[in-house]
Short mmCIF file of C-alpha atoms in Angstrom, two decimals:
data_model
loop_
_atom_site.label_atom_id
_atom_site.label_comp_id
_atom_site.label_asym_id
_atom_site.label_seq_id
_atom_site.Cartn_x
_atom_site.Cartn_y
_atom_site.Cartn_z
CA MET A 1 -23.47 -16.26 15.09
CA PRO A 2 -21.28 -18.97 13.59
CA LEU A 3 -20.15 -18.72 9.94
CA HIS A 4 -22.43 -21.42 8.56
CA ARG A 5 -22.27 -21.01 4.81
CA SER A 6 -25.52 -22.74 3.92
CA THR A 7 -27.50 -20.54 6.34
CA LEU A 8 -25.75 -17.34 5.19
CA ARG A 9 -26.27 -18.28 1.53
CA SER A 10 -29.95 -18.75 2.09
CA GLN A 11 -30.21 -15.36 3.79
CA LEU A 12 -28.59 -13.84 0.75
CA THR A 13 -30.45 -15.51 -2.07
CA GLN A 14 -33.91 -15.67 -0.51
CA ARG A 15 -34.19 -12.06 0.51
CA ASP A 16 -37.07 -10.32 -1.34
CA LYS A 17 -36.00 -6.69 -0.79
CA PRO A 18 -32.81 -4.66 -1.31
CA TRP A 19 -30.08 -4.64 1.26
CA ASP A 20 -29.15 -1.29 2.71
CA ILE A 21 -25.47 -1.75 1.96
CA LEU A 22 -23.74 -4.47 -0.13
CA VAL A 23 -19.97 -4.84 0.29
CA ILE A 24 -17.75 -6.44 -2.37
CA GLY A 25 -14.53 -7.86 -0.85
CA GLY A 26 -13.85 -9.95 2.27
CA GLY A 27 -10.58 -8.47 3.39
CA ALA A 28 -9.97 -6.28 6.49
CA THR A 29 -11.61 -3.21 4.96
CA GLY A 30 -14.63 -4.96 3.55
CA VAL A 31 -15.39 -6.93 6.73
CA GLY A 32 -14.74 -3.80 8.71
CA VAL A 33 -17.37 -2.01 6.68
CA ALA A 34 -19.82 -4.89 7.32
CA ILE A 35 -19.17 -4.68 11.11
CA ASP A 36 -19.66 -0.93 11.19
CA ALA A 37 -22.82 -0.88 9.10
CA ALA A 38 -24.47 -3.89 10.76
CA SER A 39 -23.67 -2.60 14.29
CA ARG A 40 -25.52 0.64 13.41
CA GLY A 41 -28.57 -1.45 12.54
CA TYR A 42 -28.42 -1.45 8.78
CA GLN A 43 -29.10 -4.53 6.65
CA VAL A 44 -25.73 -5.56 5.24
CA ALA A 45 -24.45 -8.24 2.88
CA LEU A 46 -20.87 -8.99 1.83
CA LEU A 47 -19.57 -11.16 -1.08
CA GLU A 48 -15.97 -12.48 -1.35
CA GLN A 49 -14.74 -14.08 -4.59
CA SER A 50 -12.49 -16.52 -2.81
CA ASP A 51 -12.04 -17.02 0.94
CA LEU A 52 -12.08 -14.36 3.61
CA GLY A 53 -8.62 -12.79 3.71
CA LYS A 54 -7.35 -14.78 0.78
CA GLY A 55 -5.46 -11.76 -0.59
CA THR A 56 -3.59 -8.95 1.15
CA SER A 57 -5.23 -9.29 4.54
CA SER A 58 -3.63 -12.67 5.41
CA ARG A 59 -0.13 -11.79 4.05
CA SER A 60 0.94 -8.90 6.27
CA THR A 61 3.92 -8.57 8.64
CA LYS A 62 1.53 -9.41 11.49
CA LEU A 63 1.90 -5.94 13.04
CA ILE A 64 -0.70 -3.49 14.33
CA HIS A 65 1.51 -0.43 14.42
CA GLY A 66 1.61 3.34 14.02
CA GLY A 67 4.31 3.11 11.38
CA VAL A 68 7.73 4.35 12.38
CA ARG A 69 8.66 4.87 8.68
CA TYR A 70 5.69 7.25 8.25
CA LEU A 71 7.10 9.29 11.19
CA GLN A 72 10.39 9.47 9.27
CA GLN A 73 8.48 10.74 6.27
CA GLY A 74 6.88 13.44 8.31
CA ASN A 75 3.36 12.07 7.97
CA VAL A 76 2.42 12.75 11.60
CA PRO A 77 -1.40 12.74 11.10
CA LEU A 78 -1.31 9.15 9.70
CA VAL A 79 0.99 8.01 12.58
CA MET A 80 -1.36 9.56 15.19
CA GLU A 81 -4.44 8.03 13.63
CA ALA A 82 -2.77 4.58 13.39
CA LEU A 83 -1.51 4.75 16.97
CA LYS A 84 -4.98 5.56 18.23
CA GLU A 85 -6.50 2.75 16.20
CA ARG A 86 -3.79 0.38 17.50
CA GLY A 87 -4.88 1.09 21.03
CA ILE A 88 -8.54 0.69 20.22
CA LEU A 89 -7.96 -2.66 18.57
CA ARG A 90 -5.89 -4.00 21.50
CA ARG A 91 -8.74 -3.02 23.85
CA ASN A 92 -11.43 -4.61 21.65
CA ALA A 93 -9.47 -7.76 20.75
CA PRO A 94 -6.89 -8.47 23.49
CA HIS A 95 -7.01 -12.21 22.66
CA LEU A 96 -5.52 -11.43 19.22
CA VAL A 97 -3.49 -8.23 19.62
CA HIS A 98 -0.61 -7.97 22.07
CA ASP A 99 2.46 -5.84 22.86
CA LEU A 100 5.78 -6.65 21.27
CA GLY A 101 9.11 -5.12 22.07
CA PHE A 102 11.30 -4.01 19.13
CA VAL A 103 15.04 -3.30 19.28
CA VAL A 104 16.67 -0.91 16.78
CA PRO A 105 20.35 -2.02 16.84
CA ASN A 106 22.86 0.84 16.77
CA TYR A 107 26.13 0.50 14.86
CA GLN A 108 26.92 4.17 14.20
CA TRP A 109 27.59 6.81 16.84
CA TRP A 110 24.65 9.00 15.76
CA GLU A 111 21.97 6.26 15.73
CA ALA A 112 21.33 6.12 19.49
CA PRO A 113 20.44 9.86 19.87
CA PHE A 114 18.70 9.99 16.48
CA TYR A 115 16.45 6.95 16.89
CA GLY A 116 16.11 7.47 20.63
CA ILE A 117 14.58 10.89 20.09
CA GLY A 118 12.43 9.55 17.25
CA MET A 119 10.96 6.84 19.44
CA LYS A 120 10.27 9.33 22.25
CA VAL A 121 8.20 11.29 19.71
CA TYR A 122 6.44 8.05 18.75
CA ASP A 123 5.62 7.45 22.45
CA ARG A 124 4.32 11.00 22.81
CA LEU A 125 2.08 10.80 19.74
CA ALA A 126 0.55 7.55 21.11
CA GLY A 127 -0.53 9.29 24.35
CA ARG A 128 -2.99 7.24 26.37
CA TYR A 129 -3.00 4.62 23.59
CA GLY A 130 0.70 3.76 24.18
CA PHE A 131 1.97 0.20 24.46
CA GLY A 132 5.04 0.94 26.53
CA ARG A 133 7.83 3.51 26.85
CA SER A 134 10.88 3.42 24.60
CA ARG A 135 14.36 3.40 26.08
CA ASN A 136 18.00 3.32 25.15
CA LEU A 137 19.86 0.04 25.59
CA SER A 138 23.51 -0.63 26.36
CA VAL A 139 25.38 -3.26 24.40
CA GLU A 140 24.75 -5.72 27.24
CA ASN A 141 21.05 -4.91 27.35
CA THR A 142 20.78 -5.27 23.60
CA LEU A 143 22.36 -8.70 23.69
CA GLU A 144 19.99 -9.70 26.48
CA GLN A 145 17.02 -8.81 24.30
CA ILE A 146 18.49 -10.14 21.05
CA PRO A 147 21.12 -12.87 21.77
CA THR A 148 21.62 -13.51 18.04
CA ILE A 149 22.17 -9.90 16.99
CA GLU A 150 25.38 -9.23 14.95
CA ARG A 151 27.94 -8.16 17.58
CA ASP A 152 30.65 -6.71 15.35
CA GLY A 153 30.51 -2.98 15.80
CA LEU A 154 27.38 -3.03 17.99
CA ARG A 155 27.09 0.15 20.13
CA GLY A 156 23.76 -0.64 21.78
CA GLY A 157 20.17 -0.18 20.71
CA VAL A 158 16.83 1.57 21.17
CA MET A 159 13.83 -0.37 22.35
CA TYR A 160 10.21 0.62 21.59
CA HIS A 161 6.82 -1.12 21.64
CA ASP A 162 4.20 -1.87 19.04
CA GLY A 163 1.41 -4.37 18.43
CA GLN A 164 1.50 -7.90 17.03
CA PHE A 165 -1.42 -9.94 15.79
CA ASP A 166 -2.37 -12.85 13.58
CA ASP A 167 -3.99 -11.15 10.58
CA ALA A 168 -6.06 -14.12 9.24
CA ARG A 169 -7.30 -15.10 12.67
CA LEU A 170 -8.36 -11.54 13.45
CA LEU A 171 -10.24 -11.35 10.15
CA ILE A 172 -12.14 -14.54 10.94
CA HIS A 173 -13.14 -13.09 14.34
CA MET A 174 -14.13 -9.85 12.64
CA ALA A 175 -16.38 -11.85 10.27
CA LEU A 176 -17.96 -13.53 13.29
CA THR A 177 -18.43 -10.11 14.83
CA ALA A 178 -20.19 -8.92 11.68
CA THR A 179 -22.58 -11.89 11.54
CA GLY A 180 -23.18 -11.44 15.25
CA GLN A 181 -24.37 -7.97 14.46
CA GLY A 182 -26.72 -9.31 11.78
CA ALA A 183 -24.58 -9.05 8.60
CA THR A 184 -24.67 -11.78 5.94
CA LEU A 185 -21.26 -12.76 4.61
CA LEU A 186 -20.58 -15.26 1.88
CA ASN A 187 -17.14 -16.53 0.75
CA HIS A 188 -16.36 -18.18 -2.57
CA CYS A 189 -18.99 -16.00 -4.28
CA GLY A 190 -17.70 -13.66 -6.98
CA VAL A 191 -19.25 -10.52 -8.38
CA THR A 192 -19.58 -10.77 -12.21
CA GLY A 193 -21.46 -7.56 -12.93
CA LEU A 194 -23.20 -4.50 -11.48
CA LEU A 195 -26.88 -3.74 -11.67
CA GLN A 196 -28.09 -0.29 -12.60
CA ASP A 197 -31.53 1.30 -12.41
CA GLY A 198 -33.20 3.32 -15.20
CA GLU A 199 -31.22 6.42 -14.26
CA GLY A 200 -27.86 4.70 -14.35
CA PHE A 201 -27.32 4.35 -10.61
CA VAL A 202 -25.76 1.17 -9.18
CA ARG A 203 -28.49 -0.81 -7.38
CA GLY A 204 -26.85 -4.21 -6.79
CA VAL A 205 -24.69 -6.88 -8.32
CA GLU A 206 -24.71 -10.04 -10.39
CA ALA A 207 -22.96 -12.86 -8.55
CA GLU A 208 -21.90 -16.41 -8.99
CA ASP A 209 -21.57 -19.00 -6.24
CA ARG A 210 -18.18 -20.49 -7.04
CA GLU A 211 -19.08 -23.78 -5.29
CA THR A 212 -22.23 -24.53 -7.25
CA GLY A 213 -21.91 -22.35 -10.31
CA GLU A 214 -25.32 -20.82 -9.63
CA GLN A 215 -25.77 -17.26 -10.75
CA PHE A 216 -28.08 -14.79 -9.02
CA GLN A 217 -28.65 -11.13 -8.38
CA VAL A 218 -28.41 -9.16 -5.14
CA GLU A 219 -30.08 -5.80 -4.90
CA ALA A 220 -28.85 -3.01 -2.60
CA ARG A 221 -29.39 0.67 -2.00
CA SER A 222 -25.61 1.27 -1.86
CA VAL A 223 -22.71 -0.83 -3.15
CA VAL A 224 -19.22 -0.62 -1.65
CA ASN A 225 -16.15 -1.70 -3.64
CA ALA A 226 -13.58 -2.85 -1.00
CA THR A 227 -11.63 -5.28 -3.16
CA GLY A 228 -8.11 -4.07 -2.54
CA VAL A 229 -5.75 -4.76 -5.42
CA PHE A 230 -8.77 -5.79 -7.53
CA THR A 231 -10.42 -2.39 -7.09
CA ASP A 232 -9.92 -1.32 -10.73
CA GLY A 233 -11.59 -4.49 -12.03
CA ILE A 234 -14.81 -3.65 -10.19
CA ARG A 235 -14.57 -0.03 -11.33
CA LYS A 236 -14.35 -1.27 -14.90
CA LEU A 237 -17.59 -3.22 -14.43
CA ASP A 238 -19.12 0.13 -13.41
CA SER A 239 -17.64 2.05 -16.35
CA ALA A 240 -15.19 0.89 -19.01
CA GLN A 241 -13.68 4.47 -18.93
CA SER A 242 -12.84 4.33 -15.20
CA PRO A 243 -9.21 5.28 -14.81
CA PRO A 244 -6.97 2.96 -12.74
CA VAL A 245 -6.44 4.09 -9.16
CA ILE A 246 -4.35 1.23 -7.77
CA GLN A 247 -0.58 0.78 -7.94
CA ALA A 248 0.08 -2.64 -6.50
CA SER A 249 3.28 -3.19 -4.50
CA GLN A 250 4.51 -6.64 -3.53
CA GLY A 251 5.78 -7.41 -0.03
CA VAL A 252 7.54 -10.71 0.61
CA HIS A 253 8.21 -12.50 3.96
CA LEU A 254 10.46 -15.40 4.89
CA VAL A 255 9.66 -17.72 7.77
CA LEU A 256 12.58 -19.32 9.74
CA ASP A 257 12.82 -21.46 12.83
CA SER A 258 13.19 -19.80 16.22
CA SER A 259 16.97 -20.54 16.51
CA PHE A 260 17.58 -17.46 14.35
CA LEU A 261 15.86 -15.13 16.83
CA PRO A 262 15.27 -16.73 20.24
CA GLY A 263 13.46 -14.74 22.88
CA ASP A 264 10.44 -12.43 22.83
CA SER A 265 11.84 -9.27 21.20
CA ALA A 266 11.90 -8.28 17.54
CA ILE A 267 14.45 -6.47 15.43
CA MET A 268 13.61 -3.35 13.45
CA VAL A 269 16.12 -2.04 10.88
CA PRO A 270 14.97 1.50 10.01
CA GLN A 271 16.80 1.79 6.66
CA THR A 272 17.56 -0.91 4.10
CA ASP A 273 19.14 -0.60 0.65
CA ASP A 274 15.73 0.22 -0.94
CA GLY A 275 14.65 2.63 1.82
CA ARG A 276 12.26 0.30 3.56
CA VAL A 277 12.04 -0.78 7.16
CA LEU A 278 13.13 -4.39 7.78
CA PHE A 279 11.68 -6.56 10.56
CA ALA A 280 12.70 -9.84 12.09
CA ILE A 281 9.87 -10.84 14.42
CA PRO A 282 9.24 -13.79 16.68
CA TRP A 283 5.87 -15.29 15.61
CA ASN A 284 4.26 -18.34 17.18
CA GLY A 285 7.55 -20.22 17.66
CA ARG A 286 9.01 -19.06 14.39
CA VAL A 287 10.72 -15.99 12.95
CA LEU A 288 9.18 -13.73 10.33
CA VAL A 289 11.56 -11.67 8.19
CA GLY A 290 10.24 -8.94 5.88
CA THR A 291 9.44 -7.12 3.83
CA THR A 292 10.07 -5.91 0.29
CA ASP A 293 8.38 -3.16 -1.74
CA THR A 294 8.32 -4.11 -5.38
CA PRO A 295 5.96 -2.45 -7.89
CA VAL A 296 3.96 -4.99 -9.89
CA SER A 297 1.76 -4.42 -12.95
CA GLU A 298 -0.31 -7.57 -12.73
CA VAL A 299 -2.46 -8.45 -9.68
CA SER A 300 -3.10 -12.05 -8.58
CA LEU A 301 -4.66 -13.94 -5.67
CA GLU A 302 -1.42 -15.88 -5.44
CA PRO A 303 1.54 -13.56 -6.04
CA ARG A 304 4.98 -15.16 -6.07
CA ALA A 305 8.24 -13.88 -4.60
CA LEU A 306 10.85 -12.83 -7.10
CA PRO A 307 14.43 -14.22 -6.85
CA GLU A 308 15.81 -10.72 -6.17
CA GLU A 309 13.32 -10.24 -3.27
CA VAL A 310 14.43 -13.45 -1.72
CA ASP A 311 18.08 -12.50 -2.10
CA PHE A 312 17.40 -9.09 -0.60
CA LEU A 313 15.76 -10.53 2.53
CA LEU A 314 18.45 -13.20 3.08
CA ARG A 315 21.25 -10.68 2.56
CA HIS A 316 19.76 -8.14 4.99
CA ALA A 317 18.95 -10.78 7.62
CA ALA A 318 22.54 -12.01 7.47
CA ARG A 319 23.79 -8.49 8.17
CA TYR A 320 21.96 -8.34 11.54
CA LEU A 321 21.91 -11.98 12.72
CA THR A 322 24.93 -13.99 13.88
CA LYS A 323 23.34 -17.07 12.23
CA ASP A 324 23.05 -16.36 8.52
CA PRO A 325 19.92 -17.87 6.99
CA ASN A 326 20.27 -19.84 3.73
CA PRO A 327 17.52 -20.85 1.25
CA GLU A 328 17.28 -24.32 2.81
CA ASP A 329 16.51 -22.73 6.18
CA VAL A 330 13.33 -21.09 4.94
CA LEU A 331 10.21 -22.92 6.20
CA SER A 332 7.88 -20.85 4.06
CA ILE A 333 7.89 -17.82 1.89
CA PHE A 334 4.77 -15.80 1.11
CA ALA A 335 4.04 -12.65 -0.90
CA GLY A 336 1.28 -10.11 -0.51
CA LEU A 337 0.11 -7.20 -2.66
CA ARG A 338 -0.45 -3.77 -1.15
CA PRO A 339 -3.33 -1.85 -2.75
CA LEU A 340 -1.62 1.58 -2.86
CA VAL A 341 -3.43 4.52 -4.35
CA SER A 342 -1.62 5.53 -7.50
CA THR A 343 0.23 8.87 -7.77
CA GLU A 344 1.76 10.77 -10.64
CA GLY A 345 4.96 9.28 -11.90
CA VAL A 346 4.83 6.23 -9.66
CA GLY A 347 5.36 3.86 -12.53
CA GLU A 348 9.01 4.88 -12.78
CA GLY A 349 9.70 5.22 -9.06
CA SER A 350 9.63 3.23 -5.87
CA THR A 351 6.31 2.32 -4.32
CA ALA A 352 8.00 2.77 -0.91
CA ALA A 353 7.43 6.52 -1.39
CA ILE A 354 3.65 6.15 -1.95
CA SER A 355 1.46 7.12 1.03
CA ARG A 356 -0.39 4.34 2.86
CA GLU A 357 -3.33 6.65 3.42
CA HIS A 358 -6.68 5.68 1.94
CA SER A 359 -8.96 7.35 -0.56
CA ILE A 360 -12.74 7.17 -0.98
CA LEU A 361 -14.07 7.53 -4.49
CA ILE A 362 -17.63 7.89 -5.65
CA SER A 363 -18.44 7.24 -9.34
CA ASP A 364 -21.14 8.97 -11.34
CA SER A 365 -23.27 5.90 -10.86
CA GLY A 366 -22.87 6.02 -7.06
CA LEU A 367 -20.45 3.10 -6.73
CA LEU A 368 -18.51 3.78 -3.51
CA THR A 369 -14.87 2.65 -3.62
CA ILE A 370 -12.41 2.54 -0.73
CA ALA A 371 -8.80 2.23 -1.89
CA GLY A 372 -5.44 2.08 -0.10
CA GLY A 373 -5.03 2.21 3.67
CA LYS A 374 -3.46 -0.26 6.05
CA TRP A 375 -4.56 -3.04 8.41
CA THR A 376 -4.18 -0.94 11.55
CA THR A 377 -6.67 1.72 10.43
CA TYR A 378 -9.34 -0.57 8.97
CA ARG A 379 -11.95 0.51 11.60
CA LYS A 380 -11.59 4.21 10.94
CA MET A 381 -11.63 3.61 7.17
CA ALA A 382 -14.85 1.60 7.55
CA GLU A 383 -16.44 4.34 9.63
CA GLU A 384 -15.81 6.90 6.89
CA VAL A 385 -17.09 4.54 4.16
CA VAL A 386 -20.35 3.89 6.05
CA GLU A 387 -20.95 7.60 6.52
CA HIS A 388 -20.75 8.05 2.74
CA ALA A 389 -22.96 4.98 2.10
CA ILE A 390 -25.64 6.39 4.44
CA THR A 391 -25.78 9.54 2.33
CA LEU A 392 -25.78 7.67 -0.98
CA ALA A 393 -28.48 5.26 0.08
CA ASP A 394 -30.52 7.94 1.84
CA LEU A 395 -30.49 5.83 5.05
CA PRO A 396 -31.50 7.22 8.45
CA PRO A 397 -28.29 8.42 10.14
CA ARG A 398 -27.07 6.40 13.05
CA PRO A 399 -23.83 6.78 15.08
CA CYS A 400 -20.76 4.60 14.69
CA VAL A 401 -20.25 2.32 17.71
CA THR A 402 -17.17 0.26 16.63
CA ALA A 403 -14.71 2.19 18.79
CA THR A 404 -16.08 0.35 21.84
CA LEU A 405 -17.46 -2.78 20.09
CA PRO A 406 -15.64 -5.98 21.23
CA ILE A 407 -14.35 -8.21 18.50
CA HIS A 408 -15.80 -11.75 18.66
CA GLY A 409 -13.99 -13.85 21.23
CA MET A 410 -12.80 -10.86 23.26
CA HIS A 411 -11.38 -12.14 26.55
CA PRO A 412 -9.22 -10.03 28.90
CA ASN A 413 -7.12 -13.06 29.93
CA SER A 414 -7.12 -15.43 27.03
CA GLN A 415 -3.57 -16.57 27.80
CA ARG A 416 -5.05 -18.86 30.44
CA PHE A 417 -6.29 -21.01 27.54
CA GLY A 418 -2.71 -21.88 26.54
CA GLU A 419 -2.29 -23.07 22.98
CA LEU A 420 -5.91 -22.22 22.29
CA ALA A 421 -5.53 -18.58 23.47
CA PHE A 422 -6.11 -17.06 20.08
CA TYR A 423 -9.66 -18.42 20.04
CA GLY A 424 -10.44 -16.15 22.99
CA ALA A 425 -13.84 -16.78 24.58
CA ASP A 426 -14.36 -19.61 22.05
CA ALA A 427 -11.47 -21.58 23.55
CA PRO A 428 -13.57 -23.60 26.03
CA ALA A 429 -15.85 -24.70 23.16
CA VAL A 430 -12.89 -25.60 20.99
CA ASP A 431 -11.37 -27.54 23.88
CA ALA A 432 -14.62 -29.38 24.41
CA LEU A 433 -14.68 -30.35 20.74
CA LEU A 434 -11.09 -31.59 20.96
CA LYS A 435 -12.13 -33.80 23.85
CA SER A 436 -15.34 -35.04 22.29
CA HIS A 437 -13.61 -37.52 20.01
CA PRO A 438 -10.31 -39.37 20.64
CA GLU A 439 -8.93 -38.44 17.23
CA PHE A 440 -9.72 -34.71 17.53
CA GLY A 441 -7.14 -34.09 20.18
CA GLU A 442 -4.26 -35.60 18.19
CA PRO A 443 -1.71 -33.34 16.48
CA LEU A 444 -2.40 -32.65 12.84
CA HIS A 445 1.32 -32.88 12.05
CA PRO A 446 4.44 -33.14 14.24
CA ARG A 447 5.74 -29.76 13.01
CA LEU A 448 2.46 -27.82 13.15
CA PRO A 449 0.87 -26.48 16.37
CA VAL A 450 -2.55 -27.69 15.36
CA ARG A 451 -4.93 -30.40 16.55
CA LYS A 452 -7.18 -32.41 14.18
CA GLY A 453 -10.29 -31.13 15.84
CA GLU A 454 -9.33 -27.60 14.90
CA VAL A 455 -9.98 -28.55 11.28
CA VAL A 456 -13.42 -29.72 12.25
CA TRP A 457 -14.06 -26.47 14.17
CA ALA A 458 -12.98 -24.41 11.13
CA ALA A 459 -15.48 -26.28 8.94
CA ARG A 460 -18.34 -26.17 11.44
CA GLU A 461 -17.95 -22.66 12.84
CA GLU A 462 -15.61 -20.62 10.56
CA MET A 463 -16.84 -21.30 7.03
CA ALA A 464 -13.73 -23.17 5.87
CA ARG A 465 -14.57 -24.85 2.61
CA THR A 466 -11.28 -26.11 1.23
CA VAL A 467 -7.98 -27.56 2.38
CA GLU A 468 -6.43 -24.21 1.51
CA ASP A 469 -9.01 -22.31 3.65
CA VAL A 470 -7.92 -24.40 6.59
CA LEU A 471 -4.12 -24.61 6.18
CA ALA A 472 -3.55 -21.13 4.76
CA ARG A 473 -5.92 -19.02 6.94
CA ARG A 474 -7.68 -20.86 9.75
CA VAL A 475 -4.67 -22.58 11.36
CA ARG A 476 -1.77 -20.92 9.36
CA GLY A 477 0.09 -24.18 8.60
CA LEU A 478 1.04 -22.96 5.12
CA GLN A 479 2.90 -19.95 6.58
CA TYR A 480 4.35 -21.85 9.49
CA ASP A 481 5.87 -24.58 7.46
CA ALA A 482 4.90 -25.13 3.81
CA ARG A 483 6.33 -28.62 3.51
CA ALA A 484 4.65 -29.83 6.70
CA SER A 485 1.31 -28.42 5.50
CA MET A 486 1.70 -30.33 2.21
CA GLU A 487 2.25 -33.50 4.24
CA ALA A 488 -0.85 -32.73 6.40
CA ALA A 489 -3.06 -31.99 3.39
CA PRO A 490 -4.50 -35.52 2.93
CA LEU A 491 -5.60 -35.65 6.57
CA VAL A 492 -7.19 -32.21 6.41
CA ALA A 493 -8.96 -33.22 3.17
CA ALA A 494 -10.35 -36.33 4.76
CA LEU A 495 -11.66 -34.45 7.78
CA LEU A 496 -13.24 -31.76 5.61
CA ALA A 497 -14.82 -34.30 3.26
CA LYS A 498 -16.59 -35.89 6.10
CA GLU A 499 -17.72 -32.62 7.66
CA LEU A 500 -18.87 -31.05 4.39
CA GLU A 501 -20.33 -34.36 3.06
CA ARG A 502 -18.34 -34.15 -0.12
CA GLU A 503 -18.52 -36.73 -2.92
CA GLU A 504 -15.92 -39.36 -3.62
CA GLY A 505 -12.85 -37.89 -5.34
CA TRP A 506 -13.21 -34.47 -3.75
CA ALA A 507 -10.53 -35.05 -1.15
CA GLU A 508 -7.94 -36.24 -3.70
CA ALA A 509 -8.60 -33.19 -5.96
CA GLN A 510 -8.27 -30.90 -2.93
CA VAL A 511 -4.91 -32.45 -1.98
CA GLU A 512 -3.55 -32.12 -5.50
CA ALA A 513 -4.70 -28.46 -5.77
CA PHE A 514 -3.26 -27.55 -2.39
CA ARG A 515 0.11 -29.19 -3.04
CA GLY A 516 0.38 -27.30 -6.27
CA LEU A 517 -0.33 -24.08 -4.46
CA ALA A 518 2.04 -24.83 -1.58
CA GLN A 519 4.96 -25.43 -3.99
CA GLY A 520 5.05 -21.72 -4.46
CA TYR A 521 5.75 -21.25 -0.72
CA LEU A 522 8.94 -23.34 -0.89
CA LEU A 523 12.43 -22.11 -1.81
CA THR A 524 14.01 -25.51 -2.18
CA PRO A 525 12.53 -28.80 -3.54
#
């Protein structure tokens, strides 16, 4: 079922009986819960205050991985679970998840045996869900894989395999999967309060359609709080005495052109100055460098990189690349907030030490909260949440089917669709749209791998409502090249205004708002 907002909104507001499960939050975890519950046959609704994936879920390092750093920390159960989920996701969404080779460069005599053994353990833990065997590389082999790696002192490398994906695109396809299973999802609709029955149990929410300003109530037998870094805000609506459970951590990424890392292999640096892993990854004709791990006290839908984070990434990239990146080389910079589950004493320490495992909390009123976790394990997290929701709502038990449920667009050979491959099985329909009108097949901008008709597709089929929805999450222009996306904004606004039948002046306001937002993705004027 396409993501047609008007239809989904009517389904939500005109329903005359409670939903079985209502999910607050349209990120990976929330949409994952909607998929799981709907595919079991339950009646499910989901509300997202902004756009699907606006927060953390569109700002990742674009990796579906087991987590090499968690292996270093000795958290073998988390690594094993993540590796299994990585394999399941590649099987269910091969059009969006693919293998990527990583090279760990060796500059010290002990690194080859140390990391070589570590990656063999990683392979072994993956078992039948493995993406490829690791191997030691000579200096010559390392340079073949990474021609721009720093050569001074290079002793060779270790190569291993993990998964790469486009986070925002996967989330849109997950939303389409959820609606295909019967769920009702609505973006740009915020929760302003919780409804309770006479005994003090949560039985729904008060909501506001951010497009129209209309306020309404949605009743449900169970309410799931899957709002990521905004978890504590919803818990406060439930009870003003709810203690905080989230310690947000900021991760920043720089985007460079492909000359800094030509080829198909990525670089993984297992130990940086702050103890984090650093990645330099080829991504859709560009290079993604990240990330940082900075504790933050205030959460926002639009976090901004700190000067010291930018300096950290540029400095470390220069250590491992023969071509040193400068601020003027950065095409885009974006920050995301990790919703880590708080631990004792974390306020004075480094968030790099906080576990990426998730926690499920149930308040006295029955509000079900899922906190923490990581993109790779969203499906397993959702399964656990739904099991709890079934009990809380006294629903008839039904088995989870998502381990074998294809993600919308699943196609075993989507690469045959060329530049439209990430649409998967939808690619022929997108291609037909591009050919249906002479203008639709034209490039949106010379520096963006996007056609004008893809904006129309996003509005018609993927619930894009704003210029930001399109350029930040449907076609990724904002992360590819922030300046180019600003230049493309007027054209996107005009296409959307026509599709959404907006009034005069809407397009101009959209362009102004988007350009203000995009300024934060630029390092230089």
